[in-house]
PDB file of C-alpha atoms in Angstrom:
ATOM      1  CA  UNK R   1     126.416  40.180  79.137  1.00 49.00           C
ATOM      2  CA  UNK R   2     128.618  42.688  78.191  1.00 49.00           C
ATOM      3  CA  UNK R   3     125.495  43.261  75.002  1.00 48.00           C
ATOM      4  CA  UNK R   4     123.201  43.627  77.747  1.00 42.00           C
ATOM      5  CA  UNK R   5     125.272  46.505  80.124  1.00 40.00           C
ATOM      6  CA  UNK R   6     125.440  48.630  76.985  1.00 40.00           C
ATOM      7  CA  UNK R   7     121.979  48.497  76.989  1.00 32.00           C
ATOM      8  CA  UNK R   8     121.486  49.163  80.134  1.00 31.00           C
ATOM      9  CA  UNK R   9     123.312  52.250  80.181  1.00 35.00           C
ATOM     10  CA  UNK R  10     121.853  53.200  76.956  1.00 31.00           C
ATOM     11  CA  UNK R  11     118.265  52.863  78.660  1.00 30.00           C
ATOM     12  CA  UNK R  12     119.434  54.753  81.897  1.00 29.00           C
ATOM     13  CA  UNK R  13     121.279  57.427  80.005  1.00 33.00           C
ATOM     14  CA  UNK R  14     118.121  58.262  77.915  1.00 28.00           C
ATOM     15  CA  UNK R  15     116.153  57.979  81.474  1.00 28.00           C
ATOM     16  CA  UNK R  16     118.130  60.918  82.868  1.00 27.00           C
ATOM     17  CA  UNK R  17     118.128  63.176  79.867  1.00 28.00           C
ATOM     18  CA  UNK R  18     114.181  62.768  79.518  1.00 29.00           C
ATOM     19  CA  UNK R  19     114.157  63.745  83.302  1.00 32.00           C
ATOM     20  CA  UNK R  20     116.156  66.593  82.628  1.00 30.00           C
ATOM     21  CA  UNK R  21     114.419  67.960  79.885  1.00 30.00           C
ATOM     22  CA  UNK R  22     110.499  67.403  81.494  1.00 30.00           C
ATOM     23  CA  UNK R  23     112.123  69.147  84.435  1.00 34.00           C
ATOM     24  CA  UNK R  24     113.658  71.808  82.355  1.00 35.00           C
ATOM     25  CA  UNK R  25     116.820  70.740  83.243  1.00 34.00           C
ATOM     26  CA  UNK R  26     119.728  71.079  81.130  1.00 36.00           C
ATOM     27  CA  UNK R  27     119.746  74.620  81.246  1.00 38.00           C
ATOM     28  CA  UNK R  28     117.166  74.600  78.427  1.00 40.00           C
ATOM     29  CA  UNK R  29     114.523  77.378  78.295  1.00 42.00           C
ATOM     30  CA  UNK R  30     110.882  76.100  77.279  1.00 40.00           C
ATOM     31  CA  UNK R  31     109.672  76.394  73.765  1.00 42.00           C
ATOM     32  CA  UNK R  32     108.919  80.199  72.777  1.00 44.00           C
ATOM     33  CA  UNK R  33     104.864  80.421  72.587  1.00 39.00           C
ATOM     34  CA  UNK R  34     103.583  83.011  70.159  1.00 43.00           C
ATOM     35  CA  UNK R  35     102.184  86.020  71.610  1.00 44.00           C
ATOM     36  CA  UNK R  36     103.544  85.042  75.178  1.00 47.00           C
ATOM     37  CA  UNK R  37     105.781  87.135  76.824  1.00 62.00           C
ATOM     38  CA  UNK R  38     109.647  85.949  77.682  1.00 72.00           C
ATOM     39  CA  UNK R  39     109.407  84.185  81.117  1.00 87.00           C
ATOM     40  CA  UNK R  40     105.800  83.559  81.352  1.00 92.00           C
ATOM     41  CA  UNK R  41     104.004  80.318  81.524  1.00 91.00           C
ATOM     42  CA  UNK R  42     103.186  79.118  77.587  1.00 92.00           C
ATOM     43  CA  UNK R  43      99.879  80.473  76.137  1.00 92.00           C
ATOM     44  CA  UNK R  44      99.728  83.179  78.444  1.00 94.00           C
ATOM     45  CA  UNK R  45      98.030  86.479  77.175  1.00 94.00           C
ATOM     46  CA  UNK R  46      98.933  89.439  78.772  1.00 96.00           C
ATOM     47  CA  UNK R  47      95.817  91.596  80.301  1.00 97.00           C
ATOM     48  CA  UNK R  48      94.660  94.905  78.323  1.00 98.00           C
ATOM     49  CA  UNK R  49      94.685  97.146  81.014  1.00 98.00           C
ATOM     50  CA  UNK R  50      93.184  99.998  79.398  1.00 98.00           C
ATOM     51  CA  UNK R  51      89.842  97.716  79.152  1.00 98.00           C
ATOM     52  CA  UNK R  52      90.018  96.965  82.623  1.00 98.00           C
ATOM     53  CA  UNK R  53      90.792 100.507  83.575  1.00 98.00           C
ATOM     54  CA  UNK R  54      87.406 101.769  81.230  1.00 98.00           C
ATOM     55  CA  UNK R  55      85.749  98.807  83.232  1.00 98.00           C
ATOM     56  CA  UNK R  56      86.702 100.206  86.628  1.00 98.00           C
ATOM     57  CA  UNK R  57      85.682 103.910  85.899  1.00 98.00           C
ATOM     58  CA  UNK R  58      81.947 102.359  84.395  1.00 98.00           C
ATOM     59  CA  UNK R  59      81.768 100.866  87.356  1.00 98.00           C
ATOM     60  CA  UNK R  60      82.574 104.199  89.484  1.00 98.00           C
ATOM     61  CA  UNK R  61      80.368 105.817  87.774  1.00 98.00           C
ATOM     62  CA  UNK R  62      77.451 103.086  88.258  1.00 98.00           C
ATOM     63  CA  UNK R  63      78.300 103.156  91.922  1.00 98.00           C
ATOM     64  CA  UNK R  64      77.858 107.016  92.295  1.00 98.00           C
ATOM     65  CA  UNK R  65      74.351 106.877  90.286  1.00 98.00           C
ATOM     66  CA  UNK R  66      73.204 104.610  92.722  1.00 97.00           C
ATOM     67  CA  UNK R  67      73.716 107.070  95.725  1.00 97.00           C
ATOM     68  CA  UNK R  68      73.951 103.964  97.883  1.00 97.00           C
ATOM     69  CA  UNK R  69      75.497 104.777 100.848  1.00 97.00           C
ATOM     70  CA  UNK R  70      73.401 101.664 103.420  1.00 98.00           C
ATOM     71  CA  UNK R  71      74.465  98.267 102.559  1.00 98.00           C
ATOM     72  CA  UNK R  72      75.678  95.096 103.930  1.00 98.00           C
ATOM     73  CA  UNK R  73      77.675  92.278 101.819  1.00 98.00           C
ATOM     74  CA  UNK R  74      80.221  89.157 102.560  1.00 98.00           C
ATOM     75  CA  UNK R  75      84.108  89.653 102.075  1.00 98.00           C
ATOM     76  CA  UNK R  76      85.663  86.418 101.087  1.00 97.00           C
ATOM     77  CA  UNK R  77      90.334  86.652 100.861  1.00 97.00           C
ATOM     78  CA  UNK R  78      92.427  84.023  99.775  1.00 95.00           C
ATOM     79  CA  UNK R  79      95.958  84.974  99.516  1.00 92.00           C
ATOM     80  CA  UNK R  80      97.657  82.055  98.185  1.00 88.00           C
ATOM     81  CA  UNK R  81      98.180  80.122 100.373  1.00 89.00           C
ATOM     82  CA  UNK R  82      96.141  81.790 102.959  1.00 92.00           C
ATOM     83  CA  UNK R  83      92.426  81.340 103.064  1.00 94.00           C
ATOM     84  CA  UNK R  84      90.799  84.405 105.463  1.00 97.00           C
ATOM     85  CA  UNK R  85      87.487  83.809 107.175  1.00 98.00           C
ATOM     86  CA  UNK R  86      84.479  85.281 105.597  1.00 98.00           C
ATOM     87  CA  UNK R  87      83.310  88.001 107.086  1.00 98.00           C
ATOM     88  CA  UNK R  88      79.611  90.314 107.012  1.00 98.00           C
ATOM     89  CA  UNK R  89      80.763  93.656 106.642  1.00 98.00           C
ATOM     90  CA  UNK R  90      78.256  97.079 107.012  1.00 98.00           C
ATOM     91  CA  UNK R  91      78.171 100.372 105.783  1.00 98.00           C
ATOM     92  CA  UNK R  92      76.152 103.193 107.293  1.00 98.00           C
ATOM     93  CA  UNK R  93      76.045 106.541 105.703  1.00 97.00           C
ATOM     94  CA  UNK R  94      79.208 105.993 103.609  1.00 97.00           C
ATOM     95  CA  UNK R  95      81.257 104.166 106.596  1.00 98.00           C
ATOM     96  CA  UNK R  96      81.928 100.962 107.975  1.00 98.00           C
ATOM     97  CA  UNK R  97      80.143 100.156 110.827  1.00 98.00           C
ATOM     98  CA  UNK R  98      80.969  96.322 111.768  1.00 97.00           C
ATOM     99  CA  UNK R  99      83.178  93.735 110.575  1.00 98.00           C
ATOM    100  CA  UNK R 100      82.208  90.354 112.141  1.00 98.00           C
ATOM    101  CA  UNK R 101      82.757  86.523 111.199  1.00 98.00           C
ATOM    102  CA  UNK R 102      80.040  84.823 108.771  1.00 98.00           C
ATOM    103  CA  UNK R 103      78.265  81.577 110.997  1.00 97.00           C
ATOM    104  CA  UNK R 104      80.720  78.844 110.937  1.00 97.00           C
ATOM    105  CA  UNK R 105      83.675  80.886 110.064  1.00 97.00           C
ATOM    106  CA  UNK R 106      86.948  80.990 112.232  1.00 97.00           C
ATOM    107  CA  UNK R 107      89.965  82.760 112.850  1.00 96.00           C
ATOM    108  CA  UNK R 108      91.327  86.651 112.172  1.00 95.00           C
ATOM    109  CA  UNK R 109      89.521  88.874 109.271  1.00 95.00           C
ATOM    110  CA  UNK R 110      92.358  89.977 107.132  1.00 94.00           C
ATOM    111  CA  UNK R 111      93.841  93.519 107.122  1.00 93.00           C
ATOM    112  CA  UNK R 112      91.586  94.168 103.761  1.00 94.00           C
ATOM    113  CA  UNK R 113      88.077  93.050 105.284  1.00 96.00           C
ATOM    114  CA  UNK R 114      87.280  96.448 105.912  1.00 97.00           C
ATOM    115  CA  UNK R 115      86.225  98.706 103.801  1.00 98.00           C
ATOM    116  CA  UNK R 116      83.808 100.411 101.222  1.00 98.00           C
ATOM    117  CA  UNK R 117      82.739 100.013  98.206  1.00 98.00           C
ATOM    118  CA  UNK R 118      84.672 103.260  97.505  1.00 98.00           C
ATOM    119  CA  UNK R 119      87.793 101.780  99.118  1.00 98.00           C
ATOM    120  CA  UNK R 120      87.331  98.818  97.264  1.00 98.00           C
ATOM    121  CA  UNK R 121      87.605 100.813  93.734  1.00 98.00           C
ATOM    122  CA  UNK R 122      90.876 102.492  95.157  1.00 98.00           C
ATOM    123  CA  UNK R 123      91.975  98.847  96.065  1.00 97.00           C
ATOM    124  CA  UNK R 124      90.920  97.789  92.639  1.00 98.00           C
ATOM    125  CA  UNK R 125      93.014 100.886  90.769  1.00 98.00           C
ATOM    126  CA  UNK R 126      96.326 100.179  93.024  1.00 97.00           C
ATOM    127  CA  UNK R 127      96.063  96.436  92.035  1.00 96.00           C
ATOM    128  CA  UNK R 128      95.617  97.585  88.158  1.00 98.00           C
ATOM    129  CA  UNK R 129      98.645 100.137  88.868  1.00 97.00           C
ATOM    130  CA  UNK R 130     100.848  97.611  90.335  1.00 95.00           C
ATOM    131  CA  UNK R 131     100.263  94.442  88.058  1.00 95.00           C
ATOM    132  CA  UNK R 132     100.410  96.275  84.930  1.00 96.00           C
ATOM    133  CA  UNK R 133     104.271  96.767  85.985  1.00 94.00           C
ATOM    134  CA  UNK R 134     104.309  93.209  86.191  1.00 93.00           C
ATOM    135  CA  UNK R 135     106.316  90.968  83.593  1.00 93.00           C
ATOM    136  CA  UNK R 136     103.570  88.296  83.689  1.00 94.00           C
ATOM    137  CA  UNK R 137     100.458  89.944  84.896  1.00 95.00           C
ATOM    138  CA  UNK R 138      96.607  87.743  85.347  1.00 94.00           C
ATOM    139  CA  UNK R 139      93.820  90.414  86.272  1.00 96.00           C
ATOM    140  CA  UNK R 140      90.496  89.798  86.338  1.00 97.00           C
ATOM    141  CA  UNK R 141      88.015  91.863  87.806  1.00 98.00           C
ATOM    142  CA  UNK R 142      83.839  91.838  87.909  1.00 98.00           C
ATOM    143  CA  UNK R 143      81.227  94.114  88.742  1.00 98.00           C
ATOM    144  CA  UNK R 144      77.337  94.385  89.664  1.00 98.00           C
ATOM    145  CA  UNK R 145      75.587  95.015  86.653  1.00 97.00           C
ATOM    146  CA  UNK R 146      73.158  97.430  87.990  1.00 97.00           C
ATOM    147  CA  UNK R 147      75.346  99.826  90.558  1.00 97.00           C
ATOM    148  CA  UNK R 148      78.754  98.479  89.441  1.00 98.00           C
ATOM    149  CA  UNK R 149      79.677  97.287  92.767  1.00 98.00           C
ATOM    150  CA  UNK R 150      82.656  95.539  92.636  1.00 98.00           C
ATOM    151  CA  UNK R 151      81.988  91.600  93.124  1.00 98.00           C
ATOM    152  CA  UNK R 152      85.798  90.136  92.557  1.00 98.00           C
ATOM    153  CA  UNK R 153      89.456  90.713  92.115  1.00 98.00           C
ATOM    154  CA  UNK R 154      91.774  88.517  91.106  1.00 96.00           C
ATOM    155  CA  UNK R 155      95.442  88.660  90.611  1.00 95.00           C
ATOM    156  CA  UNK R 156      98.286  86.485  89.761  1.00 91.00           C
ATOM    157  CA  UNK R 157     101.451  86.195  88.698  1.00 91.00           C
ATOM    158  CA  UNK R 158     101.896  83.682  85.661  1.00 90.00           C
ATOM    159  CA  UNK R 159     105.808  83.725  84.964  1.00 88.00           C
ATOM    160  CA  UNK R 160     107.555  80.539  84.831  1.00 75.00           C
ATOM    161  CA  UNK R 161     108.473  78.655  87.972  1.00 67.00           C
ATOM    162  CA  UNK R 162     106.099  80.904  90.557  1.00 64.00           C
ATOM    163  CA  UNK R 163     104.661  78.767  92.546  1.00 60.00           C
ATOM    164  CA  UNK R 164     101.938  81.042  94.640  1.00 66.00           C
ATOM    165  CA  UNK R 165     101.539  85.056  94.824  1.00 73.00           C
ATOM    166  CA  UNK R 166      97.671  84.208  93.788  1.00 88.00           C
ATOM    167  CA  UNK R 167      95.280  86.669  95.316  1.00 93.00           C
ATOM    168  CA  UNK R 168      91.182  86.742  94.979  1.00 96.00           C
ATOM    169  CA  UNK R 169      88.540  88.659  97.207  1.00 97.00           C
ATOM    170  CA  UNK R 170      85.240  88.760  96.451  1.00 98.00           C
ATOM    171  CA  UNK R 171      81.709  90.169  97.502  1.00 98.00           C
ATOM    172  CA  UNK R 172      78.638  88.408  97.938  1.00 98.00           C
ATOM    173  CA  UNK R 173      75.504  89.034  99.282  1.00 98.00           C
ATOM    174  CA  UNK R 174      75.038  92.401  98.869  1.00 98.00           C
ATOM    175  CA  UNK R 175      72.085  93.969 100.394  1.00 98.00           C
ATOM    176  CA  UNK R 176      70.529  97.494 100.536  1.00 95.00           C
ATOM    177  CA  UNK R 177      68.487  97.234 104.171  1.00 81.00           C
TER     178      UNK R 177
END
């Protein structure tokens, strides 16, 4: 018996320090990942904001070709862990002109909903301005091809042990009436 309760502790005793260590217990950091930064989650790849910024001033410039100043589209929010309604949102002569729920949606449009395409480029440069002072930083952003609308934004923070702070809008059917 005695054989058997050394055993037993043996078995229990490796137990706890495999718990530990897959819950990064024992005060031990994770395993460096080349290329990551300190702190972030492994494998992660920092953003290159200069891209993003040549990306977002394309897209300006698309947008001010156009000369659209009529248009319609859908504003979709989710701030982790919030999901907004969507919402139909129009622009007349350069300004917003309604704001109202998508059929089937519920609830309160969030403080973001509305705005222009313009405002969204400002929204999309104070997002660039703010994560790139981030230690962990996820960006991605997307356009319209043809005016360089913006279509989605999407932030995040990817250091170790955050558990939300996820943020995404995006636009979808746009329409020129």
């Amino acid at each position: 018996m005695n054989q058997s309760a050394g055993w037993l502790g043996t078995v229990l005793g490796l137990m706890l320090l495999a718990g530990g260590a897959q819950a990064g217990g024992a005060g031990e950091p994770p395993p460096a990942v080349p290329g990551a930064s300190a702190g972030c989650v492994p494998g992660y790849v920092r953003p290159d904001f200069a891209a993003l910024e040549r990306e977002l001033n394309a897209a300006r410039a698309r947008w001010r070709a156009a000369g659209v100043r009529d248009y319609r589209y859908d504003f979709r929010q989710v701030a982790a862990p919030v999901l907004f309604p969507t919402v139909r949102v129009t622009v007349r002569g350069g300004a917003v002109r309604d704001v109202v729920l998508v059929a089937g949606q519920t609830g309160e449009p969030s403080a973001q909903a509305r705005a222009t395409v313009e405002e969204r480029f400002v929204q999309i440069a104070q997002a660039l301005a703010f994560q790139r002072a981030q230690p962990c930083p996820a960006v991605e952003v997307t356009y319209d091809r043809e005016d360089g609308h913006p279509t989605r934004l999407s932030t995040a923070p990817r250091d170790l042990n955050v558990a939300d702070g996820d943020g995404e809008w995006t636009l979808t059917n746009f329409t020129r009436p």
